[in-house]
CSV table of C-alpha atoms in Angstrom, one decimal:
chain,number,residue,atom,x,y,z
G,415,MET,CA,71.7,-36.5,-40.0
G,416,PRO,CA,73.7,-37.6,-36.9
G,417,LEU,CA,77.5,-37.3,-36.7
G,418,GLU,CA,80.0,-38.4,-34.1
G,419,TRP,CA,83.7,-37.5,-34.4
G,420,SER,CA,86.8,-38.7,-32.5
G,421,GLY,CA,87.6,-37.0,-29.3
G,422,LEU,CA,84.0,-36.3,-28.7
G,423,SER,CA,81.8,-38.2,-26.2
G,424,PRO,CA,79.5,-40.7,-28.0
G,425,ASP,CA,76.4,-39.0,-26.8
G,426,LEU,CA,77.1,-35.7,-28.6
G,427,LEU,CA,75.3,-35.7,-31.9
G,428,LEU,CA,74.8,-33.0,-34.4
G,429,THR,CA,71.4,-33.3,-36.1
G,430,LEU,CA,70.4,-30.9,-38.8
G,431,ASP,CA,66.7,-30.5,-39.7
G,432,ARG,CA,66.6,-29.7,-43.4
G,433,ALA,CA,62.8,-29.2,-43.3
G,434,SER,CA,63.1,-26.5,-40.7
G,435,ALA,CA,62.8,-22.8,-41.6
G,436,GLU,CA,65.9,-22.2,-39.5
G,437,PRO,CA,69.0,-21.9,-41.9
G,438,LEU,CA,71.4,-24.8,-41.8
G,439,ARG,CA,74.3,-22.6,-40.8
G,440,VAL,CA,72.4,-21.2,-37.9
G,441,GLN,CA,71.4,-24.7,-36.7
G,442,LEU,CA,75.1,-25.8,-36.9
G,443,GLU,CA,76.3,-22.8,-35.0
G,444,ARG,CA,73.7,-23.2,-32.3
G,445,GLN,CA,74.4,-26.9,-31.8
G,446,VAL,CA,78.2,-26.5,-31.5
G,447,ARG,CA,77.7,-23.5,-29.2
G,448,ASP,CA,75.3,-25.4,-27.0
G,449,ALA,CA,77.8,-28.3,-26.9
G,450,VAL,CA,80.5,-26.0,-25.6
G,451,ARG,CA,78.3,-24.3,-23.1
G,452,GLY,CA,77.0,-27.6,-21.8
G,453,GLY,CA,80.5,-29.0,-21.3
G,454,ARG,CA,80.0,-31.8,-23.9
G,455,LEU,CA,82.8,-30.2,-25.8
G,456,GLY,CA,85.6,-29.6,-23.4
G,457,VAL,CA,88.3,-26.9,-23.5
G,458,GLY,CA,91.0,-27.9,-26.0
G,459,GLU,CA,88.7,-30.5,-27.7
G,460,ARG,CA,89.5,-31.0,-31.3
G,461,LEU,CA,86.8,-30.5,-33.9
G,462,PRO,CA,86.8,-32.0,-37.4
G,463,SER,CA,88.2,-30.1,-40.2
G,464,SER,CA,85.8,-28.0,-42.2
G,465,ARG,CA,86.2,-30.5,-45.1
G,466,GLU,CA,85.5,-33.5,-42.9
G,467,LEU,CA,82.5,-32.0,-41.3
G,468,ALA,CA,81.1,-30.7,-44.6
G,469,ARG,CA,81.4,-34.2,-46.1
G,470,ALA,CA,79.8,-35.9,-43.1
G,471,LEU,CA,76.8,-33.5,-43.0
G,472,GLY,CA,76.4,-33.1,-46.7
G,473,LEU,CA,77.0,-29.4,-46.5
G,474,SER,CA,79.2,-27.0,-48.5
G,475,ARG,CA,82.7,-26.5,-47.0
G,476,GLY,CA,82.1,-22.7,-47.2
G,477,LEU,CA,79.1,-23.0,-44.9
G,478,VAL,CA,81.1,-24.9,-42.3
G,479,GLN,CA,84.0,-22.5,-42.6
G,480,ASP,CA,81.6,-19.6,-42.1
G,481,CYS,CA,80.2,-21.4,-39.0
G,482,TYR,CA,83.7,-21.9,-37.5
G,483,ALA,CA,84.6,-18.3,-38.2
G,484,GLN,CA,81.5,-17.0,-36.5
G,485,LEU,CA,82.1,-19.2,-33.4
G,486,GLN,CA,85.8,-18.2,-33.4
G,487,ALA,CA,84.7,-14.5,-33.4
G,488,GLU,CA,82.4,-15.2,-30.5
G,489,GLY,CA,85.3,-16.8,-28.5
G,490,TYR,CA,84.1,-20.4,-28.6
G,491,LEU,CA,86.7,-21.8,-31.0
G,492,VAL,CA,90.3,-21.1,-31.7
G,493,THR,CA,92.1,-21.9,-35.0
G,494,ARG,CA,95.8,-21.8,-35.7
G,495,VAL,CA,97.5,-22.3,-39.0
G,496,GLY,CA,98.6,-25.9,-39.4
G,497,SER,CA,96.6,-27.0,-36.4
G,498,ALA,CA,93.1,-28.3,-35.8
G,499,THR,CA,90.2,-26.2,-34.8
G,500,ARG,CA,89.7,-26.6,-31.0
G,501,VAL,CA,87.4,-25.3,-28.2
G,502,ALA,CA,88.9,-22.1,-26.9
G,503,ALA,CA,90.4,-22.0,-23.4
G,504,GLY,CA,88.0,-19.2,-22.3
G,505,ALA,CA,84.9,-21.1,-23.4
G,506,ALA,CA,84.0,-22.7,-20.1
G,507,PRO,CA,80.8,-24.5,-19.7
G,508,ALA,CA,77.9,-22.4,-18.5
G,509,VAL,CA,77.2,-22.3,-14.8
G,510,PRO,CA,74.4,-24.8,-14.2
G,511,PRO,CA,71.2,-23.2,-13.1
G,512,ALA,CA,70.4,-23.1,-9.4
G,513,PRO,CA,67.9,-25.6,-8.3
G,514,PRO,CA,64.4,-24.2,-8.3
G,515,ARG,CA,63.2,-22.8,-5.0
G,516,PRO,CA,60.5,-25.0,-3.4
G,517,ALA,CA,57.2,-23.5,-4.1
G,518,LEU,CA,55.5,-22.1,-1.0
G,519,PRO,CA,52.1,-23.6,-0.3
G,520,HIS,CA,49.5,-21.3,-1.8
G,521,SER,CA,46.3,-20.6,0.0
G,522,ARG,CA,43.7,-18.1,-0.8
G,523,LEU,CA,43.4,-15.5,1.9
G,524,ILE,CA,40.1,-14.1,3.2
G,525,ALA,CA,42.0,-10.8,3.7
G,526,ASP,CA,45.6,-9.8,3.6
G,527,PHE,CA,46.3,-6.7,5.7
G,528,ARG,CA,49.5,-6.0,4.0
G,529,PRO,CA,50.5,-2.3,4.5
G,530,GLY,CA,51.9,0.1,2.0
G,531,VAL,CA,50.0,-1.1,-1.0
G,532,PRO,CA,47.3,1.0,-2.8
G,533,ASP,CA,44.2,-0.4,-4.4
G,534,LEU,CA,45.8,-2.0,-7.4
G,535,GLY,CA,42.4,-2.8,-9.0
G,536,SER,CA,41.6,0.9,-9.1
G,537,PHE,CA,44.6,1.9,-11.1
G,538,PRO,CA,43.3,4.3,-13.8
G,539,MET,CA,44.4,2.2,-16.7
G,540,ALA,CA,42.2,4.0,-19.3
G,541,ASP,CA,43.6,7.3,-18.2
G,542,TRP,CA,47.2,6.0,-18.2
G,543,LEU,CA,46.9,4.5,-21.7
G,544,TRP,CA,45.4,7.8,-22.9
G,545,ALA,CA,48.4,9.7,-21.4
G,546,VAL,CA,50.9,7.3,-22.9
G,547,ARG,CA,49.3,7.7,-26.4
G,548,GLU,CA,49.3,11.5,-26.0
G,549,ALA,CA,52.9,11.4,-24.9
G,550,GLY,CA,53.9,9.2,-27.8
G,551,ARG,CA,52.0,11.4,-30.2
G,552,THR,CA,53.6,14.6,-29.1
G,553,ILE,CA,57.1,13.4,-28.0
G,554,PRO,CA,59.8,15.5,-29.6
G,555,THR,CA,62.4,13.6,-31.6
G,556,ALA,CA,65.1,14.9,-29.4
G,557,SER,CA,63.5,13.2,-26.4
G,558,LEU,CA,64.2,9.8,-28.0
G,559,ASP,CA,67.9,10.5,-27.5
G,560,TYR,CA,69.8,10.0,-24.2
G,561,GLY,CA,68.1,12.8,-22.3
G,562,ASP,CA,68.8,14.9,-19.3
G,563,PRO,CA,69.6,12.6,-16.4
G,564,ALA,CA,67.6,14.9,-14.2
G,565,GLY,CA,64.5,14.0,-16.1
G,566,GLU,CA,62.3,15.4,-18.9
G,567,ALA,CA,62.0,19.1,-18.6
G,568,GLY,CA,58.2,18.9,-19.2
G,569,LEU,CA,57.7,16.6,-16.2
G,570,ARG,CA,59.9,18.6,-13.9
G,571,GLN,CA,58.0,21.7,-14.8
G,572,VAL,CA,54.6,20.0,-14.1
G,573,LEU,CA,55.9,18.5,-10.9
G,574,ALA,CA,57.2,21.8,-9.6
G,575,GLY,CA,53.7,23.4,-10.1
G,576,TYR,CA,52.0,20.4,-8.6
G,577,LEU,CA,54.2,20.4,-5.5
G,578,ARG,CA,53.8,24.1,-5.0
G,579,ARG,CA,50.0,23.8,-5.3
G,580,VAL,CA,49.4,20.5,-3.3
G,581,ARG,CA,52.3,20.2,-1.0
G,582,ALA,CA,53.2,23.8,-0.3
G,583,ALA,CA,56.7,23.1,-1.4
G,584,ALA,CA,59.3,25.6,-2.5
G,585,ALA,CA,59.7,23.8,-5.8
G,586,GLU,CA,61.6,24.8,-8.9
G,587,PRO,CA,62.1,22.6,-12.0
G,588,ASP,CA,65.9,22.9,-11.9
G,589,ARG,CA,66.0,21.4,-8.4
G,590,ILE,CA,63.9,18.3,-9.3
G,591,ALA,CA,65.5,15.0,-10.3
G,592,VAL,CA,63.3,12.2,-11.6
G,593,CYS,CA,64.1,8.7,-10.2
G,594,SER,CA,62.6,5.2,-10.3
G,595,GLY,CA,60.8,5.3,-6.9
G,596,HIS,CA,61.7,5.9,-3.3
G,597,ALA,CA,64.4,3.3,-3.1
G,598,GLN,CA,66.5,4.9,-5.8
G,599,GLY,CA,65.7,8.4,-4.6
G,600,LEU,CA,67.0,7.5,-1.1
G,601,LEU,CA,70.2,6.0,-2.6
G,602,LEU,CA,70.8,9.1,-4.7
G,603,ALA,CA,70.2,11.5,-1.8
G,604,LEU,CA,72.5,9.5,0.6
G,605,SER,CA,75.2,9.2,-2.1
G,606,ALA,CA,75.2,13.0,-2.6
G,607,LEU,CA,75.4,13.5,1.2
G,608,ALA,CA,78.3,11.2,1.5
G,609,CYS,CA,80.1,13.2,-1.1
G,610,ALA,CA,79.3,16.3,0.9
G,611,GLY,CA,81.1,14.9,3.9
G,612,VAL,CA,78.2,13.3,5.8
G,613,ARG,CA,79.2,10.1,7.6
G,614,THR,CA,76.2,9.1,9.7
G,615,VAL,CA,72.5,9.2,8.8
G,616,ALA,CA,69.7,8.7,11.4
G,617,TYR,CA,66.3,7.2,10.8
G,618,GLU,CA,63.0,7.0,12.7
G,619,ASP,CA,62.4,4.0,15.0
G,620,PRO,CA,60.0,2.5,14.3
G,621,GLY,CA,60.4,3.3,10.6
G,622,GLY,CA,62.1,1.6,7.7
G,623,PRO,CA,65.3,0.1,9.3
G,624,ARG,CA,66.0,-2.3,6.4
G,625,SER,CA,65.6,0.1,3.6
G,626,THR,CA,67.5,3.0,5.2
G,627,SER,CA,70.3,0.9,6.7
G,628,GLY,CA,70.8,-0.9,3.3
G,629,ALA,CA,70.9,2.3,1.4
G,630,ALA,CA,73.2,3.9,3.9
G,631,ALA,CA,75.6,1.0,3.7
G,632,TRP,CA,75.6,1.2,-0.1
G,633,ALA,CA,76.5,4.9,0.2
G,634,GLY,CA,79.2,4.2,2.7
G,635,LEU,CA,77.4,5.7,5.7
G,636,ASP,CA,76.6,4.6,9.2
G,637,ALA,CA,72.9,4.4,10.1
G,638,VAL,CA,71.5,5.0,13.6
G,639,PRO,CA,67.9,4.7,14.9
G,640,VAL,CA,66.2,7.6,16.7
G,641,PRO,CA,62.9,7.1,18.6
G,642,VAL,CA,59.6,8.5,17.6
G,643,ASP,CA,57.1,9.8,20.1
G,644,GLU,CA,53.6,11.3,19.8
G,645,HIS,CA,55.1,14.5,18.3
G,646,GLY,CA,57.4,12.9,15.7
G,647,VAL,CA,61.1,12.2,15.7
G,648,ASP,CA,62.9,12.9,19.0
G,649,VAL,CA,65.2,15.8,18.0
G,650,ARG,CA,67.1,15.9,21.3
G,651,THR,CA,68.1,12.3,20.9
G,652,LEU,CA,68.9,12.9,17.2
G,653,ALA,CA,71.3,15.7,18.2
G,654,ALA,CA,73.1,13.3,20.6
G,655,THR,CA,73.9,10.8,17.8
G,656,GLY,CA,76.2,13.2,15.9
G,657,ALA,CA,74.4,12.4,12.6
G,658,ARG,CA,74.3,15.1,10.0
G,659,ALA,CA,71.4,13.7,8.1
G,660,VAL,CA,68.0,12.1,9.1
G,661,VAL,CA,65.3,10.3,7.2
G,662,VAL,CA,61.8,11.3,8.4
G,663,THR,CA,58.1,10.9,7.4
G,664,PRO,CA,56.7,14.1,8.9
G,665,ALA,CA,53.3,14.2,7.2
G,666,HIS,CA,52.3,10.7,8.2
G,667,GLN,CA,55.0,8.8,10.1
G,668,TRP,CA,55.6,5.3,8.9
G,669,PRO,CA,54.3,3.2,10.5
G,670,THR,CA,52.8,4.9,13.6
G,671,GLY,CA,50.8,7.4,11.7
G,672,VAL,CA,51.9,10.3,13.9
G,673,VAL,CA,51.9,13.7,12.3
G,674,MET,CA,55.0,15.7,13.2
G,675,ALA,CA,53.9,18.5,15.5
G,676,PRO,CA,54.6,22.1,14.5
G,677,HIS,CA,57.1,22.7,17.4
G,678,ARG,CA,58.9,19.5,16.5
G,679,ARG,CA,59.2,20.6,12.8
G,680,LEU,CA,60.8,23.9,13.9
G,681,GLU,CA,63.2,22.0,16.3
G,682,LEU,CA,64.2,19.7,13.4
G,683,ILE,CA,64.9,22.6,11.0
G,684,ALA,CA,66.9,24.4,13.8
G,685,TRP,CA,68.9,21.2,14.3
G,686,ALA,CA,69.7,21.0,10.6
G,687,ALA,CA,70.8,24.7,10.5
G,688,GLU,CA,73.0,24.5,13.6
G,689,ARG,CA,74.7,21.2,12.6
G,690,ASP,CA,75.1,22.0,8.9
G,691,ALA,CA,72.8,18.9,8.5
G,692,PHE,CA,70.1,17.8,6.1
G,693,VAL,CA,66.7,16.3,6.4
G,694,ILE,CA,65.5,13.6,3.9
G,695,GLU,CA,61.7,13.9,3.8
G,696,ASP,CA,59.8,10.8,2.7
G,697,ASP,CA,56.5,12.3,1.5
G,698,TYR,CA,55.0,8.9,0.7
G,699,ASP,CA,51.2,9.1,1.1
G,700,ALA,CA,50.4,12.7,2.1
G,701,GLU,CA,47.7,13.0,-0.6
G,702,PHE,CA,45.3,10.8,1.4
G,703,ARG,CA,44.0,12.6,4.5
G,704,TYR,CA,40.5,12.2,5.8
G,705,ASP,CA,39.7,14.4,8.8
G,706,ARG,CA,41.5,17.6,7.9
G,707,GLU,CA,43.5,19.2,5.1
G,708,PRO,CA,46.9,17.7,4.2
G,709,VAL,CA,49.9,18.9,6.1
G,710,GLY,CA,52.3,20.8,3.9
G,711,ALA,CA,55.7,19.4,3.1
G,712,LEU,CA,58.6,20.0,5.5
G,713,GLN,CA,60.6,21.1,2.5
G,714,GLY,CA,58.6,24.3,2.3
G,715,LEU,CA,60.0,25.5,5.6
G,716,ALA,CA,63.7,25.0,4.8
G,717,ALA,CA,64.3,24.4,1.1
G,718,ASP,CA,68.1,24.7,1.7
G,719,ARG,CA,68.1,21.9,4.2
G,720,VAL,CA,65.5,19.4,3.1
G,721,VAL,CA,65.6,16.8,0.4
G,722,SER,CA,62.0,15.8,-0.3
G,723,ILE,CA,61.3,12.4,-2.0
G,724,GLY,CA,57.9,11.7,-3.6
G,725,THR,CA,56.6,9.0,-5.8
G,726,VAL,CA,53.4,7.7,-7.5
G,727,SER,CA,53.7,4.3,-5.8
G,728,LYS,CA,50.9,5.1,-3.4
G,729,SER,CA,48.8,7.5,-5.6
G,730,LEU,CA,48.9,5.3,-8.7
G,731,ALA,CA,50.8,2.0,-8.5
G,732,PRO,CA,54.3,0.8,-7.4
G,733,ALA,CA,54.9,-0.9,-10.8
G,734,LEU,CA,55.2,2.5,-12.5
G,735,ARG,CA,58.6,3.1,-10.7
G,736,ILE,CA,58.4,6.9,-11.0
G,737,GLY,CA,59.5,9.2,-8.3
G,738,TRP,CA,61.3,12.5,-7.8
G,739,LEU,CA,63.6,14.3,-5.5
G,740,LEU,CA,63.2,18.0,-4.7
G,741,ALA,CA,66.8,18.9,-3.6
G,742,PRO,CA,68.5,21.9,-1.9
G,743,PRO,CA,70.7,23.9,-4.3
G,744,SER,CA,73.8,22.6,-2.6
G,745,LEU,CA,72.9,18.9,-3.4
G,746,ALA,CA,71.0,19.1,-6.7
G,747,ALA,CA,74.0,18.8,-9.0
G,748,ALA,CA,75.5,15.9,-7.1
G,749,ILE,CA,72.2,14.0,-7.1
G,750,VAL,CA,71.9,14.4,-10.9
G,751,GLU,CA,75.5,13.3,-11.3
G,752,HIS,CA,74.8,10.1,-9.3
G,753,LYS,CA,71.6,9.5,-11.3
G,754,LEU,CA,73.7,9.8,-14.5
G,755,LEU,CA,76.2,7.2,-13.2
G,756,ASN,CA,73.4,5.0,-11.9
G,757,ASP,CA,71.3,4.5,-15.0
G,758,ARG,CA,71.6,7.6,-17.3
G,759,GLY,CA,68.0,8.6,-16.6
G,760,SER,CA,64.5,7.3,-16.3
G,761,PRO,CA,62.3,6.3,-19.3
G,762,ALA,CA,61.3,9.4,-21.1
G,763,LEU,CA,57.9,8.2,-22.4
G,764,ASP,CA,56.7,7.3,-19.0
G,765,GLN,CA,57.8,10.7,-17.6
G,766,LEU,CA,55.9,12.5,-20.4
G,767,ALA,CA,52.9,10.3,-19.8
G,768,LEU,CA,52.8,11.3,-16.1
G,769,ALA,CA,53.2,14.9,-17.1
G,770,ARG,CA,50.1,14.6,-19.4
G,771,LEU,CA,48.2,12.8,-16.7
G,772,ILE,CA,48.8,15.6,-14.2
G,773,GLU,CA,48.3,18.5,-16.7
G,774,SER,CA,45.0,17.1,-17.9
G,775,GLY,CA,43.5,17.0,-14.4
G,776,ARG,CA,43.1,13.2,-14.6
G,777,TYR,CA,45.6,12.6,-11.8
G,778,ASP,CA,43.8,14.9,-9.4
G,779,ARG,CA,40.5,13.3,-10.5
G,780,HIS,CA,41.9,9.8,-9.6
G,781,LEU,CA,43.0,11.0,-6.2
G,782,ARG,CA,39.6,12.5,-5.5
G,783,ARG,CA,37.9,9.2,-6.5
G,784,MET,CA,40.2,7.2,-4.2
G,785,ARG,CA,39.9,9.2,-1.0
G,786,PRO,CA,36.4,8.1,-0.2
G,787,VAL,CA,37.3,4.5,-1.2
G,788,TYR,CA,40.1,4.4,1.4
G,789,ALA,CA,38.0,6.3,3.9
G,790,ALA,CA,35.3,3.7,3.6
G,791,ARG,CA,37.8,0.9,4.1
G,792,ARG,CA,39.2,2.7,7.1
G,793,ALA,CA,35.7,2.9,8.6
G,794,ALA,CA,35.1,-0.8,7.8
G,795,LEU,CA,38.3,-1.7,9.7
G,796,VAL,CA,37.3,0.5,12.7
G,797,ASP,CA,33.8,-0.8,12.8
G,798,ALA,CA,34.9,-4.5,12.5
G,799,LEU,CA,37.3,-4.1,15.3
G,800,ALA,CA,34.7,-2.3,17.5
G,801,GLU,CA,32.3,-5.2,16.9
G,802,HIS,CA,34.6,-8.2,17.1
G,803,ALA,CA,37.5,-7.0,19.2
G,804,PRO,CA,36.5,-3.9,21.1
G,805,ARG,CA,39.4,-4.0,23.5
G,806,VAL,CA,41.9,-3.4,20.6
G,807,ARG,CA,43.2,0.1,20.5
G,808,VAL,CA,43.7,1.5,17.0
G,809,THR,CA,45.9,4.5,16.1
G,810,GLY,CA,47.4,6.1,13.0
G,811,LEU,CA,44.1,6.6,11.1
G,812,ASP,CA,44.4,10.3,10.1
G,813,ALA,CA,45.9,9.6,6.7
G,814,GLY,CA,47.1,6.9,4.3
G,815,PHE,CA,45.8,3.4,4.2
G,816,HIS,CA,47.2,1.6,7.2
G,817,ALA,CA,46.5,1.6,10.9
G,818,VAL,CA,48.3,0.3,14.0
G,819,ALA,CA,46.5,-2.1,16.3
G,820,HIS,CA,47.8,-2.3,19.9
G,821,LEU,CA,47.3,-5.7,21.4
G,822,ASP,CA,47.4,-7.2,24.9
G,823,VAL,CA,47.4,-11.0,24.3
G,824,PRO,CA,49.7,-13.7,25.3
G,825,GLY,CA,52.3,-15.2,22.9
G,826,GLY,CA,54.6,-13.4,20.5
G,827,GLU,CA,54.0,-11.7,17.2
G,828,ALA,CA,55.1,-14.7,15.1
G,829,ALA,CA,52.7,-17.0,16.8
G,830,LEU,CA,49.9,-14.6,16.3
G,831,ILE,CA,50.7,-14.2,12.6
G,832,ASP,CA,51.0,-17.9,12.1
G,833,ALA,CA,47.7,-18.6,13.8
G,834,ALA,CA,46.0,-16.0,11.6
G,835,ARG,CA,47.5,-17.5,8.5
G,836,THR,CA,45.9,-20.9,9.4
G,837,ARG,CA,42.6,-19.0,9.2
G,838,ALA,CA,43.5,-17.5,5.8
G,839,VAL,CA,44.1,-14.0,7.1
G,840,GLY,CA,47.4,-12.2,6.5
G,841,LEU,CA,48.8,-10.1,9.3
G,842,HIS,CA,52.0,-8.1,9.5
G,843,GLY,CA,53.7,-7.1,12.7
G,844,MET,CA,55.5,-4.0,13.9
G,845,SER,CA,58.7,-5.9,14.5
G,846,MET,CA,59.6,-5.4,10.8
G,847,CYS,CA,59.6,-1.7,11.4
G,848,ARG,CA,61.8,-1.7,14.6
G,849,ALA,CA,65.5,-1.3,14.5
G,850,ASP,CA,66.0,-4.2,17.0
G,851,GLY,CA,63.3,-6.4,15.5
G,852,ALA,CA,61.5,-6.6,18.9
G,853,ASP,CA,57.9,-7.8,19.0
G,854,SER,CA,57.1,-6.1,22.3
G,855,PRO,CA,54.9,-4.2,22.7
G,856,LEU,CA,52.8,-6.3,20.5
G,857,GLN,CA,51.4,-4.2,17.6
G,858,LEU,CA,50.1,-5.0,14.1
G,859,VAL,CA,50.4,-2.8,11.1
G,860,LEU,CA,47.0,-3.3,9.4
G,861,GLY,CA,47.0,-2.2,5.7
G,862,PHE,CA,43.6,-1.7,4.1
G,863,GLY,CA,44.6,-0.1,0.8
G,864,ASN,CA,44.3,-3.2,-1.3
G,865,THR,CA,41.7,-5.0,0.7
G,866,GLY,CA,38.0,-4.4,0.1
G,867,GLU,CA,35.4,-3.6,2.8
G,868,ARG,CA,33.8,-7.0,2.7
G,869,ALA,CA,37.2,-8.7,3.0
G,870,ILE,CA,38.2,-6.4,5.9
G,871,ARG,CA,35.1,-7.3,7.9
G,872,ALA,CA,35.4,-11.1,7.2
G,873,GLY,CA,39.1,-11.1,8.0
G,874,ILE,CA,38.7,-9.3,11.4
G,875,ALA,CA,35.7,-11.6,12.3
G,876,ALA,CA,37.8,-14.7,11.5
G,877,ILE,CA,40.7,-13.7,13.9
G,878,ALA,CA,38.7,-11.8,16.5
G,879,ASP,CA,39.5,-14.2,19.3
G,880,LEU,CA,43.2,-14.0,18.5
G,881,LEU,CA,43.2,-10.3,19.1
G,882,THR,CA,41.3,-10.4,22.4
G,883,PRO,CA,42.9,-11.4,25.7
G,884,HIS,CA,41.3,-14.5,27.3
């Protein structure tokens, strides 16, 4: 039944569907609310009296009065004794949605050498669902409340044992804080350092300039790049920056793949002790080594100076958003306090599921299953380059699931990437990892974690001439 009242634009109609399962009062509230939100009922607009509207719509006056009262309580309408019901001053029309972003042309790639992504198709879904069911079956009632912002005690206990066993870390449950991945872990660590008086944080170059600089700015810190050589971060240059914190990837430097040399590790620890400084260790893919045993965590050498951040983003999947910080005693409480202020804590059920996955041995079994998969893909990449582009030098192959290709071809990085895309191959350049964004020397970061052996071979064959100087 349509209705038009004075003061209202002619195109605004209220139509009630009496055959609908939706109650008439709910329909009326929704339509008036939408009219205000959409601007069809302007601020100060007069509405009919409850008696007039009830008669026009064939409703009871009480139903209309209840509708007006509800919309008044929500702030859409205002009613004064002796005056008409009007649209409230604060009920502005909703902001119109932004126009949709133009869709990028989609093309299926032969191979996408995107780095930093594990084999998503090998995620152990059956094991994870088992762990979630087990966690749900045994979760204590108290764990359904707002829990400890540091994380579930059960997971922190399991993680401490795992890190001692696998990463040679000096790990205790009361110095572990669970977080939602590396990004939040870095924010929490830098925020705690800022509260401790740190003003400048250094980071590896090449490394992760965007993530570190962004997190540093959020925490109110300055960020400065420090070069990396064949032994790891240059500690002498680091000392000259005046920074009292540095973010490093010692087990498998991102993205060069360099393993920090023993003497450089000791230099870095000595720098931290002398400057009352801290090292933030990104232990991002240390589980995957192929030619020798994994290098122990730097944190094991100086538990009072190193914040170690780990996640399951590479070992399981980024979508789980589960990570942890192993903090020095002087920073642990501040990190937990910032976690509390940030989001009160990570989801308890997911934490307990990860604990069950590790305790049961299924996590280790998954890692053992994936190592030969990544090793075979690494071999496929090396073999394909040797066959189709033998002059390309490849480094960074000791661990993880990416390598660095050093090229000597004319043109810049962007032109090379664009040319490869026209052949349905996704390439990713080193410039994204450099503080100055330079594309010289020309290097590619070739990820093979989420690309199968057949696709790797086909992708390299398709772009071989682009990688080889003419």
